[in-house]
Amino acid sequence: MKKLQKTSTDIIPTGYLWGGLVLLLLFSVLPFLYLISTSFSNQVEINAGHLIPHHPTLFNYRQLFSGNGPYVAHLVSAMRNSLEVSILTTILALVFGSLAAYAFARIRFPFRMSGLFAILSMQVLPSVSIVVPLYILFRNGLSIPIPFTHLAFQLTGPLLNTPWALIIAYASGTIPYVVWMVTGYFSTVPKELEESAYIDGCGMWGAMLRIIVPLSIPGLAATFIFSVLNNFDEFMFANAFTSTYRSQTIPIFISQLVGKHSLPWGLMCAAGVVATIPFVILSMVFYRWIVTGVTAGAVKG
Amino acid sequence: MKRQVFVALSATGLAVTLAGCGITSNVSGNAASNSSGPATNSNSTLTWNNFPYTDPKLKGQTITILWTDATPTQEKLTKQLEAEFTKQTGIKVTNIGVDYNSVYNKVMTEVMSNSHSIDLAEMDTIWAGQYYAGNVAVDLTNIIPKSVQKTFTPSSLTSVTYNGHIMGVPWFSSTKHFYWNKKMFTEAGLNPNHPPATYDQFLKDSKIIQAKLGSKGVYASGWSWMQAESLTCDYVGFLGAYGGTFFSPSGQPEFNSSGGVKALQMMQTLYQSGTVDPASMQWNETQVQNAFAAGKIAMMSNWEGMYPMLNDPTQSQVVGQTAVGLLPGEGNVKSSTVTGSEGVALLKSSQHKQAALEFLEFIASNGYQLPEFQYNGQYPTLQAAYTNPKYKAADTTNTMGAIEQQFNYAFNRPNAPGYVSWSDILSGDLHKAIMGQMTPQAALNDANTQINQAIKQAE
Amino acid sequence: MDRELSEGLSQEIAFSAKGTGLSGRAVKHERKRWAFAYLLLIPTVIYLLAIFIYPIVQSLVWSFMHYDLLDGSPVRFDGIQNYIQILTDGQFWYSLWNAIWFTLFTCTVETVLGFFCALLLNQTFRGRTFFRASIIIPWAILTMVNGLLWDTMLQPGTNGGAIQIVLHALHILPSSSNPVWLATVTGTVFWAGIADIWKMTPFMTLLMLAGLQSLSGDLYEAAMLDGAGFWKKIWYVTLPQLTPTIIIAVVLRVMGAFRVYDILTEFTGNDTTSVTYLTFDNAFRYFYLGKASAMAWVSTLFIIALIVYYIRALKRNMEYA
């Protein structure tokens, strides 16, 4: 076994270190384990104060997934909507944002810095400041006003209760994020590689698509995962823009279960486990990328 | 870092200012054109056919209903009834069941949304004014034939009417009732057949029960006093008992008069006496029901529909131990409760109005009302049901008489447009007063001022 | 990001300085590249103008209008009526105060906890990867599921609330006491804060861990030679070097925490628990769109002012130090 090399950055004494680590582990994991354990408890045991069920039961999961029960169809459609919305949003934002990021990272042009800052600073504004106008926008459908008249060219029908309302709204927050992240990744590609592409006869599109983008794939992937997770979690826009089962997302599904306040806690926890386990597993598997996604934008250098 | 953020902020500022110049007038023009609200469709083509007759042309249409769907039992029955309707008419039904406290928001966002995805929606009695004034629902006054209107009980029809406009089809009749656990009464040494008739007596009995059974983790009573409509409901019941009124005849709130203060004082005293399950402050009615069914509280005030659940051994631990009767009164008032009857409204934005109307006819028929009564304990809106032997036979717990008697002592909440925001204000202050964060008088004065302000602003 | 942007800035200055010396052909080439850059920017710029800037301006305009959707009254210019209404309304200030309190509480605790967690995980020890990966579990849980989980655990002990059961067992809370923590506004905001701390501390930890990893060991060695103990090392070596990371992390969290809404809807129906909640209800429960727009603007300006103030204060502190 390889001996662990102590370094000068190890400033915590070993005893405190392990004490702290155990506390940290309990803090992070215990509530989550309780969620799982409750999902296997029936209401009688919860009322009796058993933190771990004495007789674990699959009853909650059976009720959740029972074919003619009221939940399974809603759960499945909510899951599909959530995936559809968060993935399409991310793709849209990645395409738009990467193009802009390429310009910011690889080309020096007037107003470059101001432009970049303007886009970044949009992240400061809370989403509640645009929720009302967006609601009215989606209610009427997208249109392009024709200048100097009261006429408008109608692009779409009303978008509320469709995934498009959410995709369009989410992208407005995701694009600045993508620009921020991807500009960072693109600018790490050495200039020599790009120049050799020009010498090989590539145009600007060619250099971008053949050199810069492929070399930034890990960064793009981190951005992709992080943005999907973020959009999957969004609640306020979804609450304002959807009212039908067909258009609702997972956070709304969970919120409605909780809102009833009358369903067994076990059932709600089972739904919570189903909604959340994929992400916990994904986050562990893609731990490295997630960390890059969290940190790259914020603390590079 | 620091300087850069400044640059960033000022850059946005600039962009905002620039963008502001060109489009302002356009924005207001756009806004004005939206203000007309949902399109007003002509209703003249709608005809009320008595169920199950249905225009065959409607076959294959799908209608969507938004209403409360609180418990798994309820959800199951709703599904069965909708399937029955589809079988008879060929009209498909999609059901959106949300919690009660979300229904109003969902209906309003839907109606405002231009998306036409919901056809029928629950209408609690208190929303009738809003549904009328806000152009939410179709006025059914001239669509439901007079002869059909007469088949409903007068109170259920009143509950869906605002200023003479019938805004929905009566769905169920409802008030709150007094439920008590006879076995616990006996154990505490009280007469199980003499529930308290006044709130003073209620408090005394509560203390006795608490002293005897408190060690077993039982509380004398539990209430639906989460900060929501359910708290306002209970307050209106107490208000009636102490001779107070919500609004003066001229439409001014006057619940901060002496009756209103006494009523709230009693609620506060009960809570502070330690006989009320403290969780009451975050419970809705279903949670109170669950606590009662689990044998954790001895008395509760709740709607109909507790039976048959309370006597179902798979859901209840108090099978055969409970009874229902009149809620207490005080002084000259024999009993007092709040009306909670509801209707189902046909939304103006619906694109399947005739098919949706067929479902409303179904709701107004025995085919719907009887099973809802039998399996859900939901009381019928049809006058004839109360003498119909089929309903009597379905009343396995023999509680119909007791329930019907309470209907005579019911007080209505206001149903004018704006009620929802008033009730939000009131329930917040009630909650604070019961928790002891404000005196009852101060809480009610505050609510009174705020509601007056809201009325003024709306004008 | 930080360094890279400042590099970019200096490059840009250098570039424009030598711009005059370019030959005709080079200028033409540069112009072509500029055009290409603007072409690439078009989709993003149009998109953000249409779906971000335009709506924000729209809501500014509406904040000066009487715009009630429900009563169908005509939209009309109303001056600063909406602003007067909300600023004289105790509810608005109360909800703003709750949001500020929530932000201060969660951000402070998350920063401190996150800092120490990052210190722990920056040590060399066996199983480090396991510990690092397991701490992101809370962060990976959906916000609404997090709310559901804490709602369950915060129930009174008589209703099976896990936290009170544990406190009873440890005799921290007498077994006769079963408080209803989510019944008051103060309680709700506090516990929503605890739930947020549980979920977001890993985020802080990851950020600070990345910052710590980029610190060199030399300074610690120098500090060790001077005989500095644990706290001295933290105070004189770690914190000064980590400050840029902490600033960014705190700004990110302040932005996130101030808009708290989702978890509160699960805990309570009382919308004065946060300014976002109140704004949302005014918009989508009562449909006072004008008033809601004004609220959104006031709280937006407030958060911008808060962040600007925070950064200025830090800058001043660092200049004195």
PDB file of N, CA and C in Angstrom, chain C residues 73-146:
ATOM      1  N   SER C  73     -60.260  45.741 -14.998  1.00  0.00           N
ATOM      2  CA  SER C  73     -60.268  47.194 -15.109  1.00  0.00           C
ATOM      3  C   SER C  73     -59.217  47.620 -16.122  1.00  0.00           C
ATOM      4  N   PRO C  74     -59.409  48.784 -16.757  1.00  0.00           N
ATOM      5  CA  PRO C  74     -58.479  49.184 -17.816  1.00  0.00           C
ATOM      6  C   PRO C  74     -57.084  49.454 -17.255  1.00  0.00           C
ATOM      7  N   VAL C  75     -56.068  49.175 -18.075  1.00  0.00           N
ATOM      8  CA  VAL C  75     -54.701  49.479 -17.679  1.00  0.00           C
ATOM      9  C   VAL C  75     -54.508  50.975 -17.822  1.00  0.00           C
ATOM     10  N   ARG C  76     -54.051  51.606 -16.758  1.00  0.00           N
ATOM     11  CA  ARG C  76     -53.872  53.055 -16.865  1.00  0.00           C
ATOM     12  C   ARG C  76     -52.620  53.477 -16.103  1.00  0.00           C
ATOM     13  N   PHE C  77     -52.051  54.599 -16.547  1.00  0.00           N
ATOM     14  CA  PHE C  77     -50.868  55.123 -15.886  1.00  0.00           C
ATOM     15  C   PHE C  77     -51.250  55.558 -14.476  1.00  0.00           C
ATOM     16  N   ASP C  78     -50.439  55.197 -13.518  1.00  0.00           N
ATOM     17  CA  ASP C  78     -50.838  55.400 -12.133  1.00  0.00           C
ATOM     18  C   ASP C  78     -49.739  56.100 -11.349  1.00  0.00           C
ATOM     19  N   GLY C  79     -48.762  56.668 -12.060  1.00  0.00           N
ATOM     20  CA  GLY C  79     -47.674  57.343 -11.366  1.00  0.00           C
ATOM     21  C   GLY C  79     -46.936  56.388 -10.445  1.00  0.00           C
ATOM     22  N   ILE C  80     -46.577  56.884  -9.265  1.00  0.00           N
ATOM     23  CA  ILE C  80     -45.822  56.022  -8.356  1.00  0.00           C
ATOM     24  C   ILE C  80     -46.746  55.393  -7.315  1.00  0.00           C
ATOM     25  N   GLN C  81     -48.047  55.317  -7.648  1.00  0.00           N
ATOM     26  CA  GLN C  81     -49.018  54.752  -6.705  1.00  0.00           C
ATOM     27  C   GLN C  81     -48.592  53.362  -6.190  1.00  0.00           C
ATOM     28  N   ASN C  82     -48.180  52.500  -7.125  1.00  0.00           N
ATOM     29  CA  ASN C  82     -47.802  51.143  -6.712  1.00  0.00           C
ATOM     30  C   ASN C  82     -46.670  51.176  -5.711  1.00  0.00           C
ATOM     31  N   TYR C  83     -45.699  52.050  -5.987  1.00  0.00           N
ATOM     32  CA  TYR C  83     -44.553  52.126  -5.084  1.00  0.00           C
ATOM     33  C   TYR C  83     -44.977  52.666  -3.727  1.00  0.00           C
ATOM     34  N   ILE C  84     -45.838  53.690  -3.748  1.00  0.00           N
ATOM     35  CA  ILE C  84     -46.319  54.232  -2.471  1.00  0.00           C
ATOM     36  C   ILE C  84     -47.029  53.128  -1.702  1.00  0.00           C
ATOM     37  N   GLN C  85     -47.880  52.401  -2.448  1.00  0.00           N
ATOM     38  CA  GLN C  85     -48.649  51.334  -1.796  1.00  0.00           C
ATOM     39  C   GLN C  85     -47.754  50.301  -1.122  1.00  0.00           C
ATOM     40  N   ILE C  86     -46.763  49.806  -1.862  1.00  0.00           N
ATOM     41  CA  ILE C  86     -45.965  48.742  -1.252  1.00  0.00           C
ATOM     42  C   ILE C  86     -45.024  49.283  -0.184  1.00  0.00           C
ATOM     43  N   LEU C  87     -44.543  50.506  -0.365  1.00  0.00           N
ATOM     44  CA  LEU C  87     -43.594  51.023   0.621  1.00  0.00           C
ATOM     45  C   LEU C  87     -44.280  51.449   1.907  1.00  0.00           C
ATOM     46  N   THR C  88     -45.590  51.731   1.835  1.00  0.00           N
ATOM     47  CA  THR C  88     -46.297  52.072   3.069  1.00  0.00           C
ATOM     48  C   THR C  88     -46.964  50.831   3.673  1.00  0.00           C
ATOM     49  N   ASP C  89     -46.771  49.686   3.012  1.00  0.00           N
ATOM     50  CA  ASP C  89     -47.443  48.462   3.436  1.00  0.00           C
ATOM     51  C   ASP C  89     -46.483  47.659   4.322  1.00  0.00           C
ATOM     52  N   GLY C  90     -46.894  47.446   5.558  1.00  0.00           N
ATOM     53  CA  GLY C  90     -46.036  46.717   6.497  1.00  0.00           C
ATOM     54  C   GLY C  90     -45.641  45.347   5.969  1.00  0.00           C
ATOM     55  N   GLN C  91     -46.565  44.697   5.244  1.00  0.00           N
ATOM     56  CA  GLN C  91     -46.305  43.361   4.730  1.00  0.00           C
ATOM     57  C   GLN C  91     -45.058  43.299   3.879  1.00  0.00           C
ATOM     58  N   PHE C  92     -44.894  44.300   3.008  1.00  0.00           N
ATOM     59  CA  PHE C  92     -43.761  44.278   2.097  1.00  0.00           C
ATOM     60  C   PHE C  92     -42.451  44.381   2.865  1.00  0.00           C
ATOM     61  N   TRP C  93     -42.393  45.324   3.802  1.00  0.00           N
ATOM     62  CA  TRP C  93     -41.162  45.485   4.572  1.00  0.00           C
ATOM     63  C   TRP C  93     -40.870  44.241   5.389  1.00  0.00           C
ATOM     64  N   TYR C  94     -41.952  43.680   5.933  1.00  0.00           N
ATOM     65  CA  TYR C  94     -41.777  42.486   6.755  1.00  0.00           C
ATOM     66  C   TYR C  94     -41.203  41.344   5.911  1.00  0.00           C
ATOM     67  N   SER C  95     -41.741  41.172   4.708  1.00  0.00           N
ATOM     68  CA  SER C  95     -41.254  40.073   3.862  1.00  0.00           C
ATOM     69  C   SER C  95     -39.832  40.357   3.380  1.00  0.00           C
ATOM     70  N   LEU C  96     -39.535  41.633   3.134  1.00  0.00           N
ATOM     71  CA  LEU C  96     -38.181  41.991   2.722  1.00  0.00           C
ATOM     72  C   LEU C  96     -37.212  41.687   3.866  1.00  0.00           C
ATOM     73  N   TRP C  97     -37.630  42.057   5.061  1.00  0.00           N
ATOM     74  CA  TRP C  97     -36.796  41.804   6.231  1.00  0.00           C
ATOM     75  C   TRP C  97     -36.565  40.296   6.394  1.00  0.00           C
ATOM     76  N   ASN C  98     -37.615  39.507   6.198  1.00  0.00           N
ATOM     77  CA  ASN C  98     -37.461  38.055   6.313  1.00  0.00           C
ATOM     78  C   ASN C  98     -36.475  37.508   5.293  1.00  0.00           C
ATOM     79  N   ALA C  99     -36.551  38.032   4.067  1.00  0.00           N
ATOM     80  CA  ALA C  99     -35.620  37.568   3.036  1.00  0.00           C
ATOM     81  C   ALA C  99     -34.186  37.953   3.402  1.00  0.00           C
ATOM     82  N   ILE C 100     -34.020  39.161   3.955  1.00  0.00           N
ATOM     83  CA  ILE C 100     -32.671  39.599   4.340  1.00  0.00           C
ATOM     84  C   ILE C 100     -32.144  38.718   5.469  1.00  0.00           C
ATOM     85  N   TRP C 101     -33.012  38.506   6.447  1.00  0.00           N
ATOM     86  CA  TRP C 101     -32.634  37.672   7.585  1.00  0.00           C
ATOM     87  C   TRP C 101     -32.223  36.287   7.107  1.00  0.00           C
ATOM     88  N   PHE C 102     -33.052  35.717   6.236  1.00  0.00           N
ATOM     89  CA  PHE C 102     -32.762  34.390   5.682  1.00  0.00           C
ATOM     90  C   PHE C 102     -31.405  34.399   4.983  1.00  0.00           C
ATOM     91  N   THR C 103     -31.165  35.451   4.175  1.00  0.00           N
ATOM     92  CA  THR C 103     -29.917  35.532   3.421  1.00  0.00           C
ATOM     93  C   THR C 103     -28.714  35.630   4.348  1.00  0.00           C
ATOM     94  N   LEU C 104     -28.802  36.532   5.325  1.00  0.00           N
ATOM     95  CA  LEU C 104     -27.682  36.699   6.250  1.00  0.00           C
ATOM     96  C   LEU C 104     -27.401  35.396   6.994  1.00  0.00           C
ATOM     97  N   PHE C 105     -28.473  34.814   7.508  1.00  0.00           N
ATOM     98  CA  PHE C 105     -28.340  33.595   8.303  1.00  0.00           C
ATOM     99  C   PHE C 105     -27.699  32.472   7.479  1.00  0.00           C
ATOM    100  N   THR C 106     -28.301  32.169   6.327  1.00  0.00           N
ATOM    101  CA  THR C 106     -27.801  31.027   5.554  1.00  0.00           C
ATOM    102  C   THR C 106     -26.402  31.301   5.021  1.00  0.00           C
ATOM    103  N   CYS C 107     -26.164  32.502   4.505  1.00  0.00           N
ATOM    104  CA  CYS C 107     -24.863  32.756   3.887  1.00  0.00           C
ATOM    105  C   CYS C 107     -23.746  32.731   4.920  1.00  0.00           C
ATOM    106  N   THR C 108     -24.015  33.295   6.088  1.00  0.00           N
ATOM    107  CA  THR C 108     -22.974  33.276   7.119  1.00  0.00           C
ATOM    108  C   THR C 108     -22.643  31.845   7.513  1.00  0.00           C
ATOM    109  N   VAL C 109     -23.694  31.095   7.874  1.00  0.00           N
ATOM    110  CA  VAL C 109     -23.438  29.732   8.342  1.00  0.00           C
ATOM    111  C   VAL C 109     -22.809  28.893   7.234  1.00  0.00           C
ATOM    112  N   GLU C 110     -23.316  29.035   6.012  1.00  0.00           N
ATOM    113  CA  GLU C 110     -22.764  28.241   4.917  1.00  0.00           C
ATOM    114  C   GLU C 110     -21.298  28.583   4.669  1.00  0.00           C
ATOM    115  N   THR C 111     -20.963  29.864   4.767  1.00  0.00           N
ATOM    116  CA  THR C 111     -19.571  30.244   4.524  1.00  0.00           C
ATOM    117  C   THR C 111     -18.658  29.652   5.586  1.00  0.00           C
ATOM    118  N   VAL C 112     -19.058  29.808   6.850  1.00  0.00           N
ATOM    119  CA  VAL C 112     -18.206  29.303   7.929  1.00  0.00           C
ATOM    120  C   VAL C 112     -18.098  27.781   7.852  1.00  0.00           C
ATOM    121  N   LEU C 113     -19.265  27.119   7.779  1.00  0.00           N
ATOM    122  CA  LEU C 113     -19.248  25.658   7.700  1.00  0.00           C
ATOM    123  C   LEU C 113     -18.481  25.181   6.479  1.00  0.00           C
ATOM    124  N   GLY C 114     -18.772  25.837   5.347  1.00  0.00           N
ATOM    125  CA  GLY C 114     -18.139  25.429   4.090  1.00  0.00           C
ATOM    126  C   GLY C 114     -16.630  25.572   4.172  1.00  0.00           C
ATOM    127  N   PHE C 115     -16.177  26.619   4.836  1.00  0.00           N
ATOM    128  CA  PHE C 115     -14.745  26.852   4.965  1.00  0.00           C
ATOM    129  C   PHE C 115     -14.092  25.709   5.740  1.00  0.00           C
ATOM    130  N   PHE C 116     -14.700  25.343   6.875  1.00  0.00           N
ATOM    131  CA  PHE C 116     -14.084  24.293   7.674  1.00  0.00           C
ATOM    132  C   PHE C 116     -14.194  22.921   7.008  1.00  0.00           C
ATOM    133  N   CYS C 117     -15.315  22.672   6.342  1.00  0.00           N
ATOM    134  CA  CYS C 117     -15.443  21.411   5.611  1.00  0.00           C
ATOM    135  C   CYS C 117     -14.362  21.337   4.540  1.00  0.00           C
ATOM    136  N   ALA C 118     -14.139  22.475   3.848  1.00  0.00           N
ATOM    137  CA  ALA C 118     -13.129  22.483   2.800  1.00  0.00           C
ATOM    138  C   ALA C 118     -11.749  22.232   3.385  1.00  0.00           C
ATOM    139  N   LEU C 119     -11.474  22.831   4.555  1.00  0.00           N
ATOM    140  CA  LEU C 119     -10.188  22.582   5.216  1.00  0.00           C
ATOM    141  C   LEU C 119     -10.001  21.095   5.480  1.00  0.00           C
ATOM    142  N   LEU C 120     -11.072  20.471   6.028  1.00  0.00           N
ATOM    143  CA  LEU C 120     -11.005  19.043   6.328  1.00  0.00           C
ATOM    144  C   LEU C 120     -10.682  18.251   5.075  1.00  0.00           C
ATOM    145  N   LEU C 121     -11.422  18.541   4.020  1.00  0.00           N
ATOM    146  CA  LEU C 121     -11.306  17.713   2.816  1.00  0.00           C
ATOM    147  C   LEU C 121     -10.055  18.046   2.018  1.00  0.00           C
ATOM    148  N   ASN C 122      -9.360  19.105   2.407  1.00  0.00           N
ATOM    149  CA  ASN C 122      -8.137  19.453   1.702  1.00  0.00           C
ATOM    150  C   ASN C 122      -6.929  18.720   2.290  1.00  0.00           C
ATOM    151  N   GLN C 123      -7.121  18.077   3.444  1.00  0.00           N
ATOM    152  CA  GLN C 123      -6.032  17.319   4.045  1.00  0.00           C
ATOM    153  C   GLN C 123      -5.759  16.059   3.220  1.00  0.00           C
ATOM    154  N   THR C 124      -4.616  15.461   3.467  1.00  0.00           N
ATOM    155  CA  THR C 124      -4.379  14.158   2.828  1.00  0.00           C
ATOM    156  C   THR C 124      -4.760  13.076   3.833  1.00  0.00           C
ATOM    157  N   PHE C 125      -5.667  12.224   3.430  1.00  0.00           N
ATOM    158  CA  PHE C 125      -5.997  11.089   4.302  1.00  0.00           C
ATOM    159  C   PHE C 125      -6.605  10.000   3.426  1.00  0.00           C
ATOM    160  N   ARG C 126      -6.627   8.811   3.971  1.00  0.00           N
ATOM    161  CA  ARG C 126      -7.168   7.687   3.214  1.00  0.00           C
ATOM    162  C   ARG C 126      -8.679   7.843   3.046  1.00  0.00           C
ATOM    163  N   GLY C 127      -9.196   7.499   1.882  1.00  0.00           N
ATOM    164  CA  GLY C 127     -10.644   7.568   1.656  1.00  0.00           C
ATOM    165  C   GLY C 127     -11.126   8.979   1.358  1.00  0.00           C
ATOM    166  N   ARG C 128     -10.209   9.857   0.952  1.00  0.00           N
ATOM    167  CA  ARG C 128     -10.599  11.235   0.723  1.00  0.00           C
ATOM    168  C   ARG C 128     -11.639  11.360  -0.393  1.00  0.00           C
ATOM    169  N   THR C 129     -11.452  10.589  -1.457  1.00  0.00           N
ATOM    170  CA  THR C 129     -12.388  10.662  -2.579  1.00  0.00           C
ATOM    171  C   THR C 129     -13.799  10.287  -2.126  1.00  0.00           C
ATOM    172  N   PHE C 130     -13.865   9.231  -1.265  1.00  0.00           N
ATOM    173  CA  PHE C 130     -15.172   8.805  -0.767  1.00  0.00           C
ATOM    174  C   PHE C 130     -15.852   9.946  -0.007  1.00  0.00           C
ATOM    175  N   PHE C 131     -15.099  10.578   0.890  1.00  0.00           N
ATOM    176  CA  PHE C 131     -15.686  11.667   1.675  1.00  0.00           C
ATOM    177  C   PHE C 131     -16.081  12.833   0.781  1.00  0.00           C
ATOM    178  N   ARG C 132     -15.199  13.149  -0.161  1.00  0.00           N
ATOM    179  CA  ARG C 132     -15.504  14.283  -1.040  1.00  0.00           C
ATOM    180  C   ARG C 132     -16.769  14.036  -1.846  1.00  0.00           C
ATOM    181  N   ALA C 133     -16.934  12.793  -2.299  1.00  0.00           N
ATOM    182  CA  ALA C 133     -18.104  12.509  -3.125  1.00  0.00           C
ATOM    183  C   ALA C 133     -19.361  12.449  -2.270  1.00  0.00           C
ATOM    184  N   SER C 134     -19.242  11.927  -1.043  1.00  0.00           N
ATOM    185  CA  SER C 134     -20.473  11.749  -0.269  1.00  0.00           C
ATOM    186  C   SER C 134     -21.024  13.086   0.238  1.00  0.00           C
ATOM    187  N   ILE C 135     -20.178  14.097   0.362  1.00  0.00           N
ATOM    188  CA  ILE C 135     -20.742  15.355   0.862  1.00  0.00           C
ATOM    189  C   ILE C 135     -21.611  16.047  -0.176  1.00  0.00           C
ATOM    190  N   ILE C 136     -21.543  15.647  -1.438  1.00  0.00           N
ATOM    191  CA  ILE C 136     -22.402  16.374  -2.384  1.00  0.00           C
ATOM    192  C   ILE C 136     -23.810  15.781  -2.454  1.00  0.00           C
ATOM    193  N   ILE C 137     -24.078  14.750  -1.653  1.00  0.00           N
ATOM    194  CA  ILE C 137     -25.437  14.185  -1.659  1.00  0.00           C
ATOM    195  C   ILE C 137     -26.504  15.249  -1.392  1.00  0.00           C
ATOM    196  N   PRO C 138     -26.377  16.035  -0.321  1.00  0.00           N
ATOM    197  CA  PRO C 138     -27.443  17.023  -0.071  1.00  0.00           C
ATOM    198  C   PRO C 138     -27.635  17.967  -1.251  1.00  0.00           C
ATOM    199  N   TRP C 139     -26.518  18.340  -1.870  1.00  0.00           N
ATOM    200  CA  TRP C 139     -26.627  19.279  -2.985  1.00  0.00           C
ATOM    201  C   TRP C 139     -27.347  18.649  -4.173  1.00  0.00           C
ATOM    202  N   ALA C 140     -27.201  17.315  -4.334  1.00  0.00           N
ATOM    203  CA  ALA C 140     -27.809  16.655  -5.495  1.00  0.00           C
ATOM    204  C   ALA C 140     -29.301  16.439  -5.313  1.00  0.00           C
ATOM    205  N   ILE C 141     -29.795  16.580  -4.090  1.00  0.00           N
ATOM    206  CA  ILE C 141     -31.233  16.390  -3.855  1.00  0.00           C
ATOM    207  C   ILE C 141     -32.005  17.595  -4.381  1.00  0.00           C
ATOM    208  N   LEU C 142     -33.102  17.335  -5.069  1.00  0.00           N
ATOM    209  CA  LEU C 142     -33.903  18.431  -5.604  1.00  0.00           C
ATOM    210  C   LEU C 142     -34.399  19.326  -4.462  1.00  0.00           C
ATOM    211  N   THR C 143     -34.481  20.620  -4.734  1.00  0.00           N
ATOM    212  CA  THR C 143     -34.903  21.551  -3.693  1.00  0.00           C
ATOM    213  C   THR C 143     -36.257  21.162  -3.103  1.00  0.00           C
ATOM    214  N   MET C 144     -37.204  20.783  -3.962  1.00  0.00           N
ATOM    215  CA  MET C 144     -38.533  20.466  -3.453  1.00  0.00           C
ATOM    216  C   MET C 144     -38.513  19.197  -2.607  1.00  0.00           C
ATOM    217  N   VAL C 145     -37.671  18.248  -2.969  1.00  0.00           N
ATOM    218  CA  VAL C 145     -37.563  17.024  -2.168  1.00  0.00           C
ATOM    219  C   VAL C 145     -36.892  17.355  -0.840  1.00  0.00           C
ATOM    220  N   ASN C 146     -35.934  18.259  -0.882  1.00  0.00           N
ATOM    221  CA  ASN C 146     -35.294  18.730   0.341  1.00  0.00           C
ATOM    222  C   ASN C 146     -36.344  19.336   1.274  1.00  0.00           C
TER     223      ASN C 146
END
